[in-house]
């Protein structure tokens, strides 16, 4: 049993000697020496960066493990999104209702009907918006 242990130790020593010679061979290459020199020159900056990254990581860990903060954040987002959701639902329901009314209405809109529609305040508002939007698109193309 001791012979196998001796053989194992000899193999480990030969492997470590090969590894050391490979490392020494690598260190003797000029491009490796130049890279090491640059790395050593940048060590203060790398140390500072690692310090900042460590602080950021610790902060992220604290934030992700703080249940109260997560619940408050979700609540805040919901408070912002809820009014938007209600507006979108309102616009969608109005569009569906308008579509249903338009399908059920068989009236023909003539020239005088169109002129009368031009006086509608909602149509005027939409036309002003459309004109401003088209003006902006035209300016951006220039």
mmCIF file of N, CA, C and O in Angstrom, residues 13-27:
data_model
loop_
_atom_site.group_PDB
_atom_site.id
_atom_site.type_symbol
_atom_site.label_atom_id
_atom_site.label_comp_id
_atom_site.label_asym_id
_atom_site.label_seq_id
_atom_site.Cartn_x
_atom_site.Cartn_y
_atom_site.Cartn_z
ATOM 1 N N UNK A 13 4.117 14.945 -8.141
ATOM 2 C CA UNK A 13 5.281 15.820 -8.218
ATOM 3 C C UNK A 13 5.678 16.065 -9.665
ATOM 4 O O UNK A 13 6.022 17.186 -10.045
ATOM 5 N N UNK A 14 5.597 15.031 -10.497
ATOM 6 C CA UNK A 14 5.959 15.212 -11.904
ATOM 7 C C UNK A 14 4.937 16.092 -12.617
ATOM 8 O O UNK A 14 5.299 16.937 -13.442
ATOM 9 N N UNK A 15 3.665 15.933 -12.268
ATOM 10 C CA UNK A 15 2.631 16.774 -12.872
ATOM 11 C C UNK A 15 2.813 18.218 -12.440
ATOM 12 O O UNK A 15 2.721 19.138 -13.249
ATOM 13 N N UNK A 16 3.097 18.440 -11.154
ATOM 14 C CA UNK A 16 3.288 19.809 -10.680
ATOM 15 C C UNK A 16 4.557 20.412 -11.277
ATOM 16 O O UNK A 16 4.611 21.606 -11.565
ATOM 17 N N UNK A 17 5.593 19.598 -11.481
ATOM 18 C CA UNK A 17 6.818 20.102 -12.101
ATOM 19 C C UNK A 17 6.542 20.504 -13.543
ATOM 20 O O UNK A 17 7.032 21.549 -14.011
ATOM 21 N N UNK A 18 5.746 19.701 -14.269
ATOM 22 C CA UNK A 18 5.370 20.050 -15.640
ATOM 23 C C UNK A 18 4.544 21.337 -15.659
ATOM 24 O O UNK A 18 4.758 22.204 -16.510
ATOM 25 N N UNK A 19 3.621 21.445 -14.718
ATOM 26 C CA UNK A 19 2.791 22.640 -14.656
ATOM 27 C C UNK A 19 3.648 23.863 -14.370
ATOM 28 O O UNK A 19 3.449 24.923 -14.960
ATOM 29 N N UNK A 20 4.607 23.738 -13.466
ATOM 30 C CA UNK A 20 5.489 24.857 -13.146
ATOM 31 C C UNK A 20 6.328 25.240 -14.353
ATOM 32 O O UNK A 20 6.527 26.431 -14.623
ATOM 33 N N UNK A 21 6.822 24.239 -15.075
ATOM 34 C CA UNK A 21 7.632 24.565 -16.264
ATOM 35 C C UNK A 21 6.773 25.211 -17.335
ATOM 36 O O UNK A 21 7.230 26.118 -18.034
ATOM 37 N N UNK A 22 5.489 24.759 -17.471
ATOM 38 C CA UNK A 22 4.584 25.397 -18.433
ATOM 39 C C UNK A 22 4.321 26.847 -18.042
ATOM 40 O O UNK A 22 4.322 27.733 -18.895
ATOM 41 N N UNK A 23 4.129 27.092 -16.763
ATOM 42 C CA UNK A 23 3.891 28.455 -16.299
ATOM 43 C C UNK A 23 5.122 29.309 -16.544
ATOM 44 O O UNK A 23 5.026 30.452 -17.007
ATOM 45 N N UNK A 24 6.291 28.765 -16.252
ATOM 46 C CA UNK A 24 7.530 29.524 -16.485
ATOM 47 C C UNK A 24 7.723 29.807 -17.966
ATOM 48 O O UNK A 24 8.156 30.905 -18.343
ATOM 49 N N UNK A 25 7.422 28.809 -18.813
ATOM 50 C CA UNK A 25 7.527 29.026 -20.258
ATOM 51 C C UNK A 25 6.584 30.148 -20.704
ATOM 52 O O UNK A 25 6.952 30.987 -21.528
ATOM 53 N N UNK A 26 5.388 30.141 -20.158
ATOM 54 C CA UNK A 26 4.425 31.190 -20.507
ATOM 55 C C UNK A 26 4.914 32.567 -20.035
ATOM 56 O O UNK A 26 4.774 33.554 -20.746
ATOM 57 N N UNK A 27 5.468 32.610 -18.846
ATOM 58 C CA UNK A 27 5.935 33.884 -18.297
ATOM 59 C C UNK A 27 7.126 34.449 -19.061
ATOM 60 O O UNK A 27 7.375 35.657 -19.022
#
